[in-house]
């Protein structure tokens, strides 16, 4: 059984929300979302419903975070996963989350910040 038709709309809404992310995070997030939706294309009805429910909850949380960002200076991305939610993940999913976290928190090698801002004459 395939995922219900609402999956396509949810998929598009997630990618649309990613447009507000910095380019590197957007590319990473888009790649992750595409891969996850592709993997679950042929999921059974119960697994597909759970998958869509979790992504819908994530989407709503992202929108809430985006609204909060408008009220503060520092931009915060992502959501904190509860231990209960983490316990529901398969080992493969935990590995994917770890890879995603490592990639998202990798220092940007292209940017160099100097502590000494004094100009030498």
GROMACS .gro file of N, CA and C in nm:
model
  363
    1UNK      N    1   0.084  -0.120   0.000
    1UNK     CA    2   0.000   0.000   0.000
    1UNK      C    3   0.088   0.124   0.000
    2UNK      N    4   0.043   0.224  -0.072
    2UNK     CA    5   0.119   0.350  -0.080
    2UNK      C    6   0.070   0.447   0.026
    3UNK      N    7   0.150   0.551   0.050
    3UNK     CA    8   0.111   0.654   0.144
    3UNK      C    9  -0.009   0.729   0.089
    4UNK      N   10  -0.094   0.779   0.177
    4UNK     CA   11  -0.211   0.854   0.132
    4UNK      C   12  -0.173   0.980   0.056
    5UNK      N   13  -0.268   1.034  -0.022
    5UNK     CA   14  -0.245   1.152  -0.105
    5UNK      C   15  -0.198   1.274  -0.028
    6UNK      N   16  -0.230   1.285   0.100
    6UNK     CA   17  -0.188   1.399   0.180
    6UNK      C   18  -0.036   1.406   0.194
    7UNK      N   19   0.031   1.298   0.164
    7UNK     CA   20   0.177   1.294   0.177
    7UNK      C   21   0.243   1.394   0.082
    8UNK      N   22   0.190   1.406  -0.038
    8UNK     CA   23   0.249   1.497  -0.137
    8UNK      C   24   0.238   1.643  -0.089
    9UNK      N   25   0.123   1.680  -0.036
    9UNK     CA   26   0.104   1.816   0.015
    9UNK      C   27   0.195   1.845   0.134
   10UNK      N   28   0.206   1.748   0.223
   10UNK     CA   29   0.295   1.762   0.340
   10UNK      C   30   0.440   1.777   0.295
   11UNK      N   31   0.479   1.695   0.200
   11UNK     CA   32   0.614   1.699   0.144
   11UNK      C   33   0.645   1.838   0.089
   12UNK      N   34   0.550   1.891   0.010
   12UNK     CA   35   0.570   2.024  -0.048
   12UNK      C   36   0.577   2.133   0.059
   13UNK      N   37   0.492   2.122   0.162
   13UNK     CA   38   0.493   2.223   0.269
   13UNK      C   39   0.625   2.221   0.345
   14UNK      N   40   0.681   2.103   0.367
   14UNK     CA   41   0.809   2.093   0.437
   14UNK      C   42   0.919   2.160   0.353
   15UNK      N   43   0.924   2.126   0.224
   15UNK     CA   44   1.027   2.185   0.137
   15UNK      C   45   1.009   2.336   0.126
   16UNK      N   46   0.886   2.382   0.125
   16UNK     CA   47   0.859   2.526   0.120
   16UNK      C   48   0.911   2.594   0.247
   17UNK      N   49   0.888   2.532   0.361
   17UNK     CA   50   0.937   2.588   0.487
   17UNK      C   51   1.090   2.591   0.491
   18UNK      N   52   1.154   2.494   0.426
   18UNK     CA   53   1.300   2.490   0.423
   18UNK      C   54   1.361   2.608   0.349
   19UNK      N   55   1.282   2.677   0.267
   19UNK     CA   56   1.334   2.792   0.192
   19UNK      C   57   1.384   2.902   0.285
   20UNK      N   58   1.335   2.904   0.409
   20UNK     CA   59   1.376   3.006   0.505
   20UNK      C   60   1.511   2.972   0.570
   21UNK      N   61   1.559   2.852   0.549
   21UNK     CA   62   1.685   2.808   0.610
   21UNK      C   63   1.805   2.863   0.533
   22UNK      N   64   1.920   2.874   0.602
   22UNK     CA   65   2.044   2.907   0.529
   22UNK      C   66   2.069   2.798   0.423
   23UNK      N   67   2.135   2.836   0.316
   23UNK     CA   68   2.153   2.746   0.200
   23UNK      C   69   2.204   2.607   0.237
   24UNK      N   70   2.307   2.599   0.321
   24UNK     CA   71   2.365   2.468   0.355
   24UNK      C   72   2.265   2.382   0.432
   25UNK      N   73   2.193   2.442   0.527
   25UNK     CA   74   2.093   2.366   0.603
   25UNK      C   75   1.975   2.328   0.515
   26UNK      N   76   1.940   2.417   0.424
   26UNK     CA   77   1.828   2.388   0.333
   26UNK      C   78   1.862   2.267   0.247
   27UNK      N   79   1.981   2.265   0.190
   27UNK     CA   80   2.022   2.153   0.105
   27UNK      C   81   2.023   2.023   0.184
   28UNK      N   82   2.077   2.028   0.306
   28UNK     CA   83   2.082   1.910   0.391
   28UNK      C   84   1.941   1.863   0.427
   29UNK      N   85   1.856   1.956   0.468
   29UNK     CA   86   1.719   1.922   0.506
   29UNK      C   87   1.639   1.868   0.389
   30UNK      N   88   1.652   1.932   0.274
   30UNK     CA   89   1.579   1.886   0.156
   30UNK      C   90   1.621   1.744   0.119
   31UNK      N   91   1.751   1.720   0.121
   31UNK     CA   92   1.802   1.586   0.088
   31UNK      C   93   1.746   1.482   0.185
   32UNK      N   94   1.745   1.515   0.314
   32UNK     CA   95   1.696   1.423   0.417
   32UNK      C   96   1.546   1.394   0.398
   33UNK      N   97   1.468   1.500   0.376
   33UNK     CA   98   1.324   1.483   0.358
   33UNK      C   99   1.294   1.398   0.235
   34UNK      N  100   1.361   1.427   0.124
   34UNK     CA  101   1.339   1.351   0.001
   34UNK      C  102   1.370   1.203   0.022
   35UNK      N  103   1.481   1.176   0.089
   35UNK     CA  104   1.521   1.037   0.113
   35UNK      C  105   1.420   0.966   0.203
   36UNK      N  106   1.375   1.033   0.308
   36UNK     CA  107   1.280   0.971   0.401
   36UNK      C  108   1.146   0.943   0.333
   37UNK      N  109   1.095   1.039   0.257
   37UNK     CA  110   0.967   1.017   0.189
   37UNK      C  111   0.981   0.906   0.084
   38UNK      N  112   1.095   0.902   0.016
   38UNK     CA  113   1.117   0.796  -0.083
   38UNK      C  114   1.118   0.658  -0.015
   39UNK      N  115   1.185   0.649   0.099
   39UNK     CA  116   1.193   0.521   0.171
   39UNK      C  117   1.056   0.472   0.217
   40UNK      N  118   0.966   0.565   0.248
   40UNK     CA  119   0.837   0.527   0.303
   40UNK      C  120   0.725   0.523   0.200
   41UNK      N  121   0.760   0.534   0.073
   41UNK     CA  122   0.661   0.535  -0.034
   41UNK      C  123   0.574   0.410  -0.033
   42UNK      N  124   0.634   0.296  -0.007
   42UNK     CA  125   0.562   0.170  -0.012
   42UNK      C  126   0.532   0.114   0.128
   43UNK      N  127   0.529   0.203   0.227
   43UNK     CA  128   0.503   0.158   0.365
   43UNK      C  129   0.359   0.109   0.378
   44UNK      N  130   0.338   0.020   0.474
   44UNK     CA  131   0.203  -0.027   0.502
   44UNK      C  132   0.119   0.087   0.560
   45UNK      N  133  -0.012   0.071   0.561
   45UNK     CA  134  -0.102   0.179   0.605
   45UNK      C  135  -0.071   0.232   0.746
   46UNK      N  136  -0.047   0.143   0.841
   46UNK     CA  137  -0.022   0.188   0.979
   46UNK      C  138   0.110   0.266   0.987
   47UNK      N  139   0.214   0.212   0.924
   47UNK     CA  140   0.345   0.280   0.927
   47UNK      C  141   0.339   0.412   0.851
   48UNK      N  142   0.266   0.414   0.740
   48UNK     CA  143   0.253   0.538   0.661
   48UNK      C  144   0.182   0.646   0.743
   49UNK      N  145   0.075   0.608   0.812
   49UNK     CA  146   0.002   0.705   0.894
   49UNK      C  147   0.091   0.761   1.005
   50UNK      N  148   0.167   0.674   1.069
   50UNK     CA  149   0.256   0.719   1.177
   50UNK      C  150   0.364   0.811   1.121
   51UNK      N  151   0.421   0.772   1.008
   51UNK     CA  152   0.524   0.852   0.941
   51UNK      C  153   0.470   0.992   0.912
   52UNK      N  154   0.352   0.999   0.853
   52UNK     CA  155   0.293   1.129   0.818
   52UNK      C  156   0.258   1.210   0.943
   53UNK      N  157   0.208   1.144   1.047
   53UNK     CA  158   0.176   1.214   1.173
   53UNK      C  159   0.301   1.278   1.232
   54UNK      N  160   0.412   1.204   1.232
   54UNK     CA  161   0.537   1.256   1.288
   54UNK      C  162   0.590   1.373   1.206
   55UNK      N  163   0.582   1.362   1.073
   55UNK     CA  164   0.628   1.472   0.989
   55UNK      C  165   0.538   1.593   1.003
   56UNK      N  166   0.407   1.571   1.019
   56UNK     CA  167   0.313   1.682   1.039
   56UNK      C  168   0.347   1.753   1.170
   57UNK      N  169   0.375   1.677   1.275
   57UNK     CA  170   0.412   1.736   1.404
   57UNK      C  171   0.542   1.815   1.391
   58UNK      N  172   0.637   1.761   1.316
   58UNK     CA  173   0.764   1.829   1.293
   58UNK      C  174   0.742   1.959   1.216
   59UNK      N  175   0.657   1.953   1.115
   59UNK     CA  176   0.627   2.071   1.036
   59UNK      C  177   0.564   2.180   1.122
   60UNK      N  178   0.469   2.142   1.205
   60UNK     CA  179   0.404   2.240   1.294
   60UNK      C  180   0.507   2.300   1.389
   61UNK      N  181   0.595   2.216   1.443
   61UNK     CA  182   0.699   2.266   1.535
   61UNK      C  183   0.793   2.362   1.462
   62UNK      N  184   0.828   2.331   1.337
   62UNK     CA  185   0.915   2.420   1.259
   62UNK      C  186   0.848   2.555   1.238
   63UNK      N  187   0.718   2.553   1.212
   63UNK     CA  188   0.645   2.678   1.191
   63UNK      C  189   0.640   2.760   1.320
   64UNK      N  190   0.620   2.693   1.432
   64UNK     CA  191   0.620   2.761   1.561
   64UNK      C  192   0.757   2.823   1.587
   65UNK      N  193   0.863   2.748   1.560
   65UNK     CA  194   0.999   2.799   1.578
   65UNK      C  195   1.023   2.921   1.489
   66UNK      N  196   0.974   2.914   1.365
   66UNK     CA  197   0.991   3.025   1.273
   66UNK      C  198   0.922   3.150   1.328
   67UNK      N  199   0.802   3.133   1.382
   67UNK     CA  200   0.730   3.247   1.441
   67UNK      C  201   0.806   3.303   1.561
   68UNK      N  202   0.861   3.215   1.644
   68UNK     CA  203   0.937   3.260   1.762
   68UNK      C  204   1.063   3.335   1.720
   69UNK      N  205   1.126   3.289   1.610
   69UNK     CA  206   1.249   3.352   1.562
   69UNK      C  207   1.225   3.498   1.528
   70UNK      N  208   1.106   3.528   1.481
   70UNK     CA  209   1.074   3.666   1.447
   70UNK      C  210   1.072   3.755   1.570
   71UNK      N  211   1.064   3.695   1.689
   71UNK     CA  212   1.057   3.771   1.813
   71UNK      C  213   1.191   3.780   1.885
   72UNK      N  214   1.293   3.714   1.834
   72UNK     CA  215   1.424   3.718   1.901
   72UNK      C  216   1.535   3.729   1.797
   73UNK      N  217   1.651   3.769   1.846
   73UNK     CA  218   1.764   3.789   1.754
   73UNK      C  219   1.822   3.658   1.704
   74UNK      N  220   1.852   3.568   1.794
   74UNK     CA  221   1.923   3.445   1.757
   74UNK      C  222   1.828   3.345   1.692
   75UNK      N  223   1.870   3.292   1.579
   75UNK     CA  224   1.791   3.194   1.507
   75UNK      C  225   1.821   3.055   1.562
   76UNK      N  226   1.716   2.979   1.587
   76UNK     CA  227   1.728   2.843   1.638
   76UNK      C  228   1.662   2.750   1.538
   77UNK      N  229   1.730   2.642   1.501
   77UNK     CA  230   1.676   2.546   1.407
   77UNK      C  231   1.657   2.413   1.475
   78UNK      N  232   1.554   2.339   1.435
   78UNK     CA  233   1.532   2.204   1.483
   78UNK      C  234   1.446   2.200   1.607
   79UNK      N  235   1.421   2.078   1.653
   79UNK     CA  236   1.341   2.056   1.773
   79UNK      C  237   1.413   1.957   1.863
   80UNK      N  238   1.383   1.963   1.990
   80UNK     CA  239   1.440   1.870   2.087
   80UNK      C  240   1.353   1.745   2.087
   81UNK      N  241   1.412   1.629   2.065
   81UNK     CA  242   1.337   1.504   2.068
   81UNK      C  243   1.334   1.449   2.210
   82UNK      N  244   1.217   1.404   2.252
   82UNK     CA  245   1.205   1.347   2.386
   82UNK      C  246   1.264   1.206   2.386
   83UNK      N  247   1.297   1.158   2.505
   83UNK     CA  248   1.351   1.023   2.517
   83UNK      C  249   1.247   0.921   2.468
   84UNK      N  250   1.120   0.949   2.494
   84UNK     CA  251   1.012   0.860   2.450
   84UNK      C  252   1.010   0.848   2.298
   85UNK      N  253   1.023   0.961   2.229
   85UNK     CA  254   1.025   0.958   2.082
   85UNK      C  255   1.149   0.884   2.032
   86UNK      N  256   1.264   0.911   2.094
   86UNK     CA  257   1.387   0.843   2.052
   86UNK      C  258   1.376   0.692   2.071
   87UNK      N  259   1.308   0.648   2.176
   87UNK     CA  260   1.290   0.505   2.200
   87UNK      C  261   1.204   0.438   2.093
   88UNK      N  262   1.122   0.517   2.024
   88UNK     CA  263   1.037   0.463   1.916
   88UNK      C  264   1.114   0.441   1.786
   89UNK      N  265   1.231   0.503   1.774
   89UNK     CA  266   1.308   0.492   1.650
   89UNK      C  267   1.381   0.359   1.642
   90UNK      N  268   1.393   0.312   1.517
   90UNK     CA  269   1.476   0.192   1.493
   90UNK      C  270   1.622   0.235   1.495
   91UNK      N  271   1.712   0.139   1.512
   91UNK     CA  272   1.856   0.169   1.515
   91UNK      C  273   1.900   0.244   1.390
   92UNK      N  274   1.846   0.205   1.274
   92UNK     CA  275   1.880   0.271   1.147
   92UNK      C  276   1.841   0.418   1.152
   93UNK      N  277   1.725   0.448   1.210
   93UNK     CA  278   1.679   0.586   1.218
   93UNK      C  279   1.765   0.668   1.315
   94UNK      N  280   1.806   0.606   1.424
   94UNK     CA  281   1.895   0.674   1.519
   94UNK      C  282   2.027   0.707   1.449
   95UNK      N  283   2.078   0.614   1.369
   95UNK     CA  284   2.201   0.638   1.293
   95UNK      C  285   2.184   0.753   1.196
   96UNK      N  286   2.068   0.759   1.129
   96UNK     CA  287   2.041   0.868   1.035
   96UNK      C  288   2.035   1.002   1.108
   97UNK      N  289   1.971   1.004   1.224
   97UNK     CA  290   1.964   1.128   1.302
   97UNK      C  291   2.103   1.174   1.344
   98UNK      N  292   2.187   1.078   1.384
   98UNK     CA  293   2.324   1.111   1.425
   98UNK      C  294   2.400   1.171   1.307
   99UNK      N  295   2.387   1.108   1.188
   99UNK     CA  296   2.454   1.160   1.069
   99UNK      C  297   2.404   1.300   1.035
  100UNK      N  298   2.274   1.319   1.046
  100UNK     CA  299   2.214   1.449   1.017
  100UNK      C  300   2.265   1.554   1.115
  101UNK      N  301   2.270   1.518   1.242
  101UNK     CA  302   2.319   1.610   1.344
  101UNK      C  303   2.466   1.644   1.319
  102UNK      N  304   2.547   1.543   1.290
  102UNK     CA  305   2.689   1.566   1.263
  102UNK      C  306   2.708   1.659   1.144
  103UNK      N  307   2.629   1.637   1.039
  103UNK     CA  308   2.640   1.718   0.918
  103UNK      C  309   2.595   1.861   0.945
  104UNK      N  310   2.486   1.875   1.020
  104UNK     CA  311   2.429   2.008   1.047
  104UNK      C  312   2.515   2.089   1.142
  105UNK      N  313   2.590   2.022   1.228
  105UNK     CA  314   2.671   2.095   1.327
  105UNK      C  315   2.818   2.101   1.290
  106UNK      N  316   2.851   2.054   1.170
  106UNK     CA  317   2.989   2.057   1.122
  106UNK      C  318   3.033   2.203   1.111
  107UNK      N  319   3.152   2.235   1.162
  107UNK     CA  320   3.198   2.373   1.147
  107UNK      C  321   3.218   2.407   1.000
  108UNK      N  322   3.185   2.527   0.964
  108UNK     CA  323   3.201   2.571   0.826
  108UNK      C  324   3.346   2.611   0.804
  109UNK      N  325   3.416   2.535   0.725
  109UNK     CA  326   3.559   2.555   0.704
  109UNK      C  327   3.589   2.681   0.621
  110UNK      N  328   3.487   2.732   0.550
  110UNK     CA  329   3.509   2.847   0.462
  110UNK      C  330   3.516   2.979   0.539
  111UNK      N  331   3.466   2.981   0.661
  111UNK     CA  332   3.462   3.105   0.737
  111UNK      C  333   3.577   3.108   0.837
  112UNK      N  334   3.651   3.215   0.836
  112UNK     CA  335   3.760   3.234   0.930
  112UNK      C  336   3.729   3.358   1.012
  113UNK      N  337   3.729   3.343   1.142
  113UNK     CA  338   3.703   3.456   1.230
  113UNK      C  339   3.829   3.483   1.309
  114UNK      N  340   3.875   3.604   1.301
  114UNK     CA  341   3.996   3.643   1.372
  114UNK      C  342   3.958   3.714   1.500
  115UNK      N  343   4.022   3.675   1.611
  115UNK     CA  344   3.996   3.742   1.739
  115UNK      C  345   4.061   3.880   1.742
  116UNK      N  346   4.167   3.894   1.666
  116UNK     CA  347   4.239   4.023   1.662
  116UNK      C  348   4.182   4.104   1.546
  117UNK      N  349   4.098   4.200   1.580
  117UNK     CA  350   4.034   4.280   1.475
  117UNK      C  351   4.106   4.412   1.451
  118UNK      N  352   4.217   4.437   1.520
  118UNK     CA  353   4.292   4.560   1.502
  118UNK      C  354   4.363   4.557   1.367
  119UNK      N  355   4.357   4.667   1.298
  119UNK     CA  356   4.426   4.675   1.169
  119UNK      C  357   4.571   4.716   1.192
  120UNK      N  358   4.662   4.651   1.122
  120UNK     CA  359   4.804   4.687   1.133
  120UNK      C  360   4.836   4.785   1.022
  121UNK      N  361   4.908   4.890   1.059
  121UNK     CA  362   4.946   4.993   0.962
  121UNK      C  363   5.091   4.979   0.925
   0.00000   0.00000   0.00000
